[in-house]
Each structure stands twice: as C-alpha cells, then as structure tokens.
Amino acid sequence: MIAVLLAGLVSTADASDRADGDAADAARDWPAALAAWSACAAADPGGRDGRYCATRAAALAPQAADRFAGWGALEEVRREYRTLGSDAAVARVEAALAAAPEGPAAASMRVWLANERARRGEHDAVARIGAELAVDPGATDTQRAFVAGRVAFDRREGQRRVVAGVAGAVGVAYLAVAARGPGPWRWRSAGLAAGLLGAVPVVLAALYEDGVATGFAASGLVVSVAVLLAGRAPRWIAVPGTLGGFGAVAWANGWYPSLGF
C-alpha cells in the first residue's frame, strides 16, 4: 500500500515537473524549462514523462553555453513563422547563425535552414548547408542524417527535372510535327477523350481530394491533344510525344516519387 502511494506521489511530481517545463517553454523561459525537464527526467527515468523530459532536457542543455541566445532566436522564428513569412524568417536565422556560426544552436539553425531552403527549391543552398553541417562538431547523427537525406532528395529532384525537360521537349516536337503534317484533325475523338479521361477524374478529384484536380485536368488535356493529332504524325513521334506530355505533367504535379522515381 505504501509503495502504491509513493508511486502515485512520484507520478504526480513528474507530471508537475513536465507541466512546469511546458509552461516555461511556452513563456520562453529557457533556464526554468531546462530545470523543470531535468527534474522530471531524474524523478522517473524509465517512465513515459521521464523519457519525454529527458529528450527535451538533452536538446536544451547545450544551449546554456550562450545563455540560450541562439536557441531563443531560432525558437522565435519557428513560433512567428506565419507572421514573418519565409524570406524574413530565413534572413533572421541566417543572421543569428552568422553571429555565432559555432554556437550551441548552430547545428539546429542549419537543419532548419536546410529544410526551409529545400522547401523553396533552393537546391544549391541545401547542398552547401549539408556540407557545413557535416563538419559541425555540435551536430548530432540524427541532424546530419536528416540533412544528408534532404541533399540526396534534392539531387534526385535534379534528375527528375532533367527527365521532365526531355519528356516535355519530345511532347513539343510531337506537336510541331503534327501541326505541319498532313491528315485529319480528330475533333470528335479528342472531345470524347477529354470528357472521359479529363472531366470525370477532375470531378472525382474535386469531390474527394483537394489539390489534384488541376493535375488530372492537365493529364486529360494531354490525352485529348494526342488523339487530336494522332492522324497527322507518324507513330515514331506520336507515341513518345504522348508519353512525354504525360511525363512533363507528372513532374509538374510532383507525381514522380509516387511513381517510384
């Protein structure tokens, strides 16, 4: 009975320490947050709250070296990102990183910048940040692995752009050949193709999934144009030209990863 009561008291104390840590974090009182999370982790090292608090304390403890200056700047950007916008947020983090390139928060800043630069499609910047992080003594293996993954993804995205460019060029070549070639314009077949392979998927996408209707519409357009031109170009350009149009549309809609490339 006594053991049960003691366990309940410890659990209550852990919950209180965790709540104090979360409250201090919300108030951006980093010393108080570190103290609360450390107390929580020490009180119950094997419990769920204890493990959570230990993780938070481990992330925050090194930041005391500069009195949480770099960490505070990064957290402020994270919390005010929607108000700041991407350009202002990146500028603030880069300024804080330039002020303390070897500070305890430098690795976390580089991870944030790599993620934001990748989201903006700035692939050279992501590669540069990855190289910096690889030699950052304060970076963890998890942080290095995350940015290395981002760099690898961006490298693959560059390959996708090349493939999409070639595909689009072949599609344009098909249009050029067919526009000048002899033969009928298959209007009725093109209209039927646009209706069945364009309109129906667009309606379904609009009803059940946001953000994909435009991609389906573009795919339907490729089909209808390919059918329209089919009688005016030889197969050697009609087939790859149609596939090239699909390839360009798939890249524009970000479908390559889901297609396994």
Short mmCIF file of C-alpha atoms in Angstrom, two decimals:
data_model
loop_
_atom_site.label_atom_id
_atom_site.label_comp_id
_atom_site.label_asym_id
_atom_site.label_seq_id
_atom_site.Cartn_x
_atom_site.Cartn_y
_atom_site.Cartn_z
CA MET A 1 0.00 0.00 0.00
CA ILE A 2 2.81 2.37 0.92
CA ALA A 3 4.60 1.55 -2.35
CA VAL A 4 1.47 2.38 -4.32
CA LEU A 5 1.10 5.70 -2.51
CA LEU A 6 4.78 6.54 -3.08
CA ALA A 7 4.46 5.67 -6.77
CA GLY A 8 1.44 7.93 -7.03
CA LEU A 9 3.31 10.78 -5.39
CA VAL A 10 6.28 10.35 -7.74
CA SER A 11 3.96 10.25 -10.74
CA THR A 12 2.25 13.43 -9.57
CA ALA A 13 5.60 15.14 -9.09
CA ASP A 14 6.71 14.05 -12.58
CA ALA A 15 3.53 15.41 -14.13
CA SER A 16 4.00 18.68 -12.26
CA ASP A 17 7.62 18.98 -13.46
CA ARG A 18 6.56 18.26 -17.03
CA ALA A 19 3.79 20.84 -16.82
CA ASP A 20 6.29 23.35 -15.40
CA GLY A 21 8.64 22.59 -18.29
CA ASP A 22 5.92 23.06 -20.89
CA ALA A 23 4.80 26.30 -19.23
CA ALA A 24 8.35 27.66 -19.10
CA ASP A 25 8.86 26.65 -22.72
CA ALA A 26 5.69 28.50 -23.75
CA ALA A 27 6.93 31.56 -21.85
CA ARG A 28 10.37 31.20 -23.48
CA ASP A 29 11.97 30.98 -20.06
CA TRP A 30 14.64 28.52 -21.13
CA PRO A 31 16.58 28.22 -17.84
CA ALA A 32 13.36 27.39 -15.98
CA ALA A 33 12.34 24.95 -18.71
CA LEU A 34 15.69 23.15 -18.52
CA ALA A 35 15.47 22.93 -14.73
CA ALA A 36 11.92 21.53 -14.83
CA TRP A 37 12.65 18.96 -17.53
CA SER A 38 15.83 17.85 -15.80
CA ALA A 39 13.90 17.35 -12.53
CA CYS A 40 11.20 15.42 -14.34
CA ALA A 41 13.75 13.18 -16.09
CA ALA A 42 15.59 12.47 -12.82
CA ALA A 43 12.40 11.68 -10.93
CA ASP A 44 11.26 8.89 -13.25
CA PRO A 45 13.96 7.95 -15.79
CA GLY A 46 12.07 4.91 -17.06
CA GLY A 47 8.59 6.41 -17.28
CA ARG A 48 6.86 7.98 -20.24
CA ASP A 49 7.03 11.50 -18.84
CA GLY A 50 10.61 10.92 -17.75
CA ARG A 51 11.71 9.89 -21.23
CA TYR A 52 9.93 12.85 -22.78
CA CYS A 53 11.52 15.26 -20.32
CA ALA A 54 14.96 13.71 -20.79
CA THR A 55 14.70 14.30 -24.54
CA ARG A 56 13.71 17.92 -24.04
CA ALA A 57 16.43 18.48 -21.45
CA ALA A 58 19.09 16.90 -23.69
CA ALA A 59 18.16 19.24 -26.53
CA LEU A 60 18.16 22.32 -24.31
CA ALA A 61 21.13 21.65 -22.00
CA PRO A 62 23.90 22.57 -24.51
CA GLN A 63 22.14 25.88 -25.22
CA ALA A 64 23.01 27.18 -21.77
CA ALA A 65 26.56 27.77 -23.04
CA ASP A 66 25.49 31.02 -24.73
CA ARG A 67 22.65 31.69 -22.31
CA PHE A 68 20.16 30.35 -24.85
CA ALA A 69 20.76 33.27 -27.23
CA GLY A 70 20.91 31.22 -30.44
CA TRP A 71 18.18 28.82 -29.35
CA GLY A 72 15.91 31.70 -28.39
CA ALA A 73 16.37 33.34 -31.79
CA LEU A 74 15.56 30.09 -33.61
CA GLU A 75 12.51 29.37 -31.47
CA GLU A 76 11.21 32.88 -32.03
CA VAL A 77 11.38 32.36 -35.78
CA ARG A 78 9.69 28.97 -35.51
CA ARG A 79 6.81 30.38 -33.48
CA GLU A 80 6.34 33.52 -35.56
CA TYR A 81 6.92 31.92 -38.95
CA ARG A 82 3.41 32.53 -40.25
CA THR A 83 3.62 36.20 -39.38
CA LEU A 84 7.16 36.66 -40.65
CA GLY A 85 6.93 34.72 -43.90
CA SER A 86 9.69 32.62 -45.41
CA ASP A 87 12.02 35.42 -46.57
CA ALA A 88 12.07 37.25 -43.25
CA ALA A 89 12.36 34.01 -41.30
CA VAL A 90 15.33 32.82 -43.35
CA ALA A 91 17.00 36.22 -43.01
CA ARG A 92 16.65 36.15 -39.21
CA VAL A 93 18.02 32.63 -38.85
CA GLU A 94 20.92 33.34 -41.20
CA ALA A 95 21.76 36.49 -39.25
CA ALA A 96 21.71 34.58 -35.96
CA LEU A 97 23.87 31.83 -37.48
CA ALA A 98 26.35 34.36 -38.88
CA ALA A 99 26.62 35.94 -35.43
CA ALA A 100 27.51 32.60 -33.82
CA PRO A 101 28.50 30.06 -36.52
CA GLU A 102 29.98 27.71 -33.92
CA GLY A 103 27.43 28.34 -31.18
CA PRO A 104 25.45 25.58 -29.49
CA ALA A 105 22.38 26.30 -31.63
CA ALA A 106 24.29 26.45 -34.93
CA ALA A 107 23.50 22.86 -35.92
CA SER A 108 19.79 23.30 -35.22
CA MET A 109 19.79 26.51 -37.25
CA ARG A 110 21.44 24.74 -40.16
CA VAL A 111 18.89 21.94 -40.04
CA TRP A 112 16.06 24.49 -40.07
CA LEU A 113 17.66 26.39 -42.96
CA ALA A 114 18.24 23.21 -44.95
CA ASN A 115 14.62 22.21 -44.56
CA GLU A 116 13.34 25.67 -45.50
CA ARG A 117 15.71 26.04 -48.45
CA ALA A 118 14.67 22.62 -49.74
CA ARG A 119 11.02 23.59 -49.42
CA ARG A 120 11.76 26.67 -51.53
CA GLY A 121 13.56 24.59 -54.16
CA GLU A 122 16.97 26.20 -53.50
CA HIS A 123 18.99 23.06 -54.07
CA ASP A 124 22.48 24.58 -54.16
CA ALA A 125 21.88 26.19 -50.76
CA VAL A 126 20.75 22.85 -49.33
CA ALA A 127 23.94 21.17 -50.54
CA ARG A 128 26.06 23.97 -49.04
CA ILE A 129 24.32 23.72 -45.68
CA GLY A 130 24.72 19.94 -45.73
CA ALA A 131 28.47 20.35 -46.20
CA GLU A 132 28.61 22.81 -43.29
CA LEU A 133 26.63 20.52 -41.03
CA ALA A 134 28.86 17.55 -41.84
CA VAL A 135 31.79 19.30 -40.14
CA ASP A 136 29.78 20.98 -37.37
CA PRO A 137 31.08 19.46 -34.11
CA GLY A 138 27.82 20.25 -32.35
CA ALA A 139 25.63 18.37 -34.83
CA THR A 140 24.08 15.07 -33.82
CA ASP A 141 23.98 11.98 -36.01
CA THR A 142 20.23 12.46 -36.38
CA GLN A 143 20.68 16.02 -37.64
CA ARG A 144 23.39 15.01 -40.09
CA ALA A 145 21.28 12.13 -41.37
CA PHE A 146 18.26 14.38 -41.84
CA VAL A 147 20.14 16.96 -43.90
CA ALA A 148 22.01 14.28 -45.84
CA GLY A 149 18.61 12.86 -46.76
CA ARG A 150 17.48 16.29 -47.88
CA VAL A 151 20.58 16.69 -50.04
CA ALA A 152 20.05 13.25 -51.60
CA PHE A 153 16.39 14.06 -52.26
CA ASP A 154 17.35 17.34 -53.93
CA ARG A 155 19.92 15.54 -56.08
CA ARG A 156 17.21 13.13 -57.19
CA GLU A 157 14.90 16.08 -57.82
CA GLY A 158 17.52 17.48 -60.19
CA GLN A 159 17.47 14.20 -62.11
CA ARG A 160 13.68 14.38 -62.25
CA ARG A 161 13.87 17.87 -63.73
CA VAL A 162 16.17 16.65 -66.48
CA VAL A 163 13.84 13.74 -67.30
CA ALA A 164 10.82 16.05 -67.28
CA GLY A 165 12.62 18.52 -69.53
CA VAL A 166 13.44 15.83 -72.08
CA ALA A 167 9.89 14.48 -71.88
CA GLY A 168 8.42 17.93 -72.42
CA ALA A 169 10.74 18.56 -75.38
CA VAL A 170 9.60 15.33 -77.03
CA GLY A 171 5.98 16.33 -76.46
CA VAL A 172 6.59 19.73 -78.08
CA ALA A 173 8.33 18.02 -81.00
CA TYR A 174 5.23 15.87 -81.48
CA LEU A 175 3.08 19.00 -81.58
CA ALA A 176 5.37 20.65 -84.12
CA VAL A 177 5.48 17.62 -86.43
CA ALA A 178 1.72 17.03 -86.23
CA ALA A 179 0.83 20.69 -86.75
CA ARG A 180 2.68 20.73 -90.10
CA GLY A 181 1.83 17.18 -91.19
CA PRO A 182 -0.99 16.08 -93.49
CA GLY A 183 -4.04 14.22 -92.29
CA PRO A 184 -7.30 14.80 -90.42
CA TRP A 185 -7.89 16.58 -87.13
CA ARG A 186 -9.76 14.07 -84.97
CA TRP A 187 -12.00 16.53 -83.15
CA ARG A 188 -14.72 14.11 -82.06
CA SER A 189 -12.30 11.55 -80.69
CA ALA A 190 -10.35 14.26 -78.91
CA GLY A 191 -13.54 15.61 -77.34
CA LEU A 192 -14.55 12.15 -76.17
CA ALA A 193 -11.10 11.57 -74.71
CA ALA A 194 -11.21 14.90 -72.91
CA GLY A 195 -14.60 14.05 -71.46
CA LEU A 196 -13.81 10.53 -70.30
CA LEU A 197 -10.17 10.90 -69.29
CA GLY A 198 -10.26 14.53 -68.23
CA ALA A 199 -13.60 15.69 -66.93
CA VAL A 200 -14.54 12.56 -64.97
CA PRO A 201 -11.27 12.36 -62.96
CA VAL A 202 -11.39 16.10 -62.36
CA VAL A 203 -14.89 15.86 -60.91
CA LEU A 204 -13.92 12.92 -58.71
CA ALA A 205 -10.76 14.68 -57.54
CA ALA A 206 -12.66 17.87 -56.76
CA LEU A 207 -15.18 15.91 -54.73
CA TYR A 208 -12.86 13.64 -52.78
CA GLU A 209 -9.32 15.07 -52.71
CA ASP A 210 -8.13 18.66 -52.72
CA GLY A 211 -5.25 19.83 -54.86
CA VAL A 212 -5.20 17.14 -57.57
CA ALA A 213 -7.97 18.28 -59.93
CA THR A 214 -5.57 20.50 -61.90
CA GLY A 215 -3.19 17.60 -62.45
CA PHE A 216 -5.97 15.37 -63.68
CA ALA A 217 -7.21 18.12 -65.99
CA ALA A 218 -3.72 18.50 -67.47
CA SER A 219 -3.49 14.74 -68.00
CA GLY A 220 -6.85 14.76 -69.75
CA LEU A 221 -5.65 17.61 -71.95
CA VAL A 222 -2.58 15.58 -72.95
CA VAL A 223 -4.80 12.66 -73.95
CA SER A 224 -7.21 14.79 -75.96
CA VAL A 225 -4.42 16.65 -77.78
CA ALA A 226 -2.64 13.37 -78.52
CA VAL A 227 -5.82 11.92 -80.02
CA LEU A 228 -6.49 15.11 -81.95
CA LEU A 229 -3.04 14.96 -83.56
CA ALA A 230 -2.77 11.20 -83.97
CA GLY A 231 -3.73 11.21 -87.66
CA ARG A 232 -1.19 13.87 -88.56
CA ALA A 233 2.08 12.39 -87.30
CA PRO A 234 3.94 9.07 -87.64
CA ARG A 235 3.92 6.65 -84.75
CA TRP A 236 7.62 7.06 -84.07
CA ILE A 237 6.93 10.57 -82.76
CA ALA A 238 3.26 10.20 -81.71
CA VAL A 239 3.92 7.52 -79.07
CA PRO A 240 6.95 9.09 -77.35
CA GLY A 241 5.36 12.51 -77.74
CA THR A 242 2.25 11.41 -75.87
CA LEU A 243 4.31 9.76 -73.16
CA GLY A 244 6.49 12.86 -73.00
CA GLY A 245 3.44 15.01 -72.36
CA PHE A 246 2.42 12.71 -69.53
CA GLY A 247 5.97 12.82 -68.14
CA ALA A 248 6.01 16.61 -68.08
CA VAL A 249 2.59 16.78 -66.41
CA ALA A 250 3.59 14.17 -63.83
CA TRP A 251 6.68 16.17 -62.88
CA ALA A 252 4.75 19.46 -62.70
CA ASN A 253 2.31 17.84 -60.25
CA GLY A 254 5.01 16.17 -58.13
CA TRP A 255 3.94 12.64 -59.04
CA TYR A 256 7.39 11.18 -59.75
CA PRO A 257 8.08 9.98 -56.17
CA SER A 258 4.74 8.17 -56.03
CA LEU A 259 5.61 6.55 -59.36
CA GLY A 260 8.82 5.18 -57.87
CA PHE A 261 11.26 7.66 -59.41
#
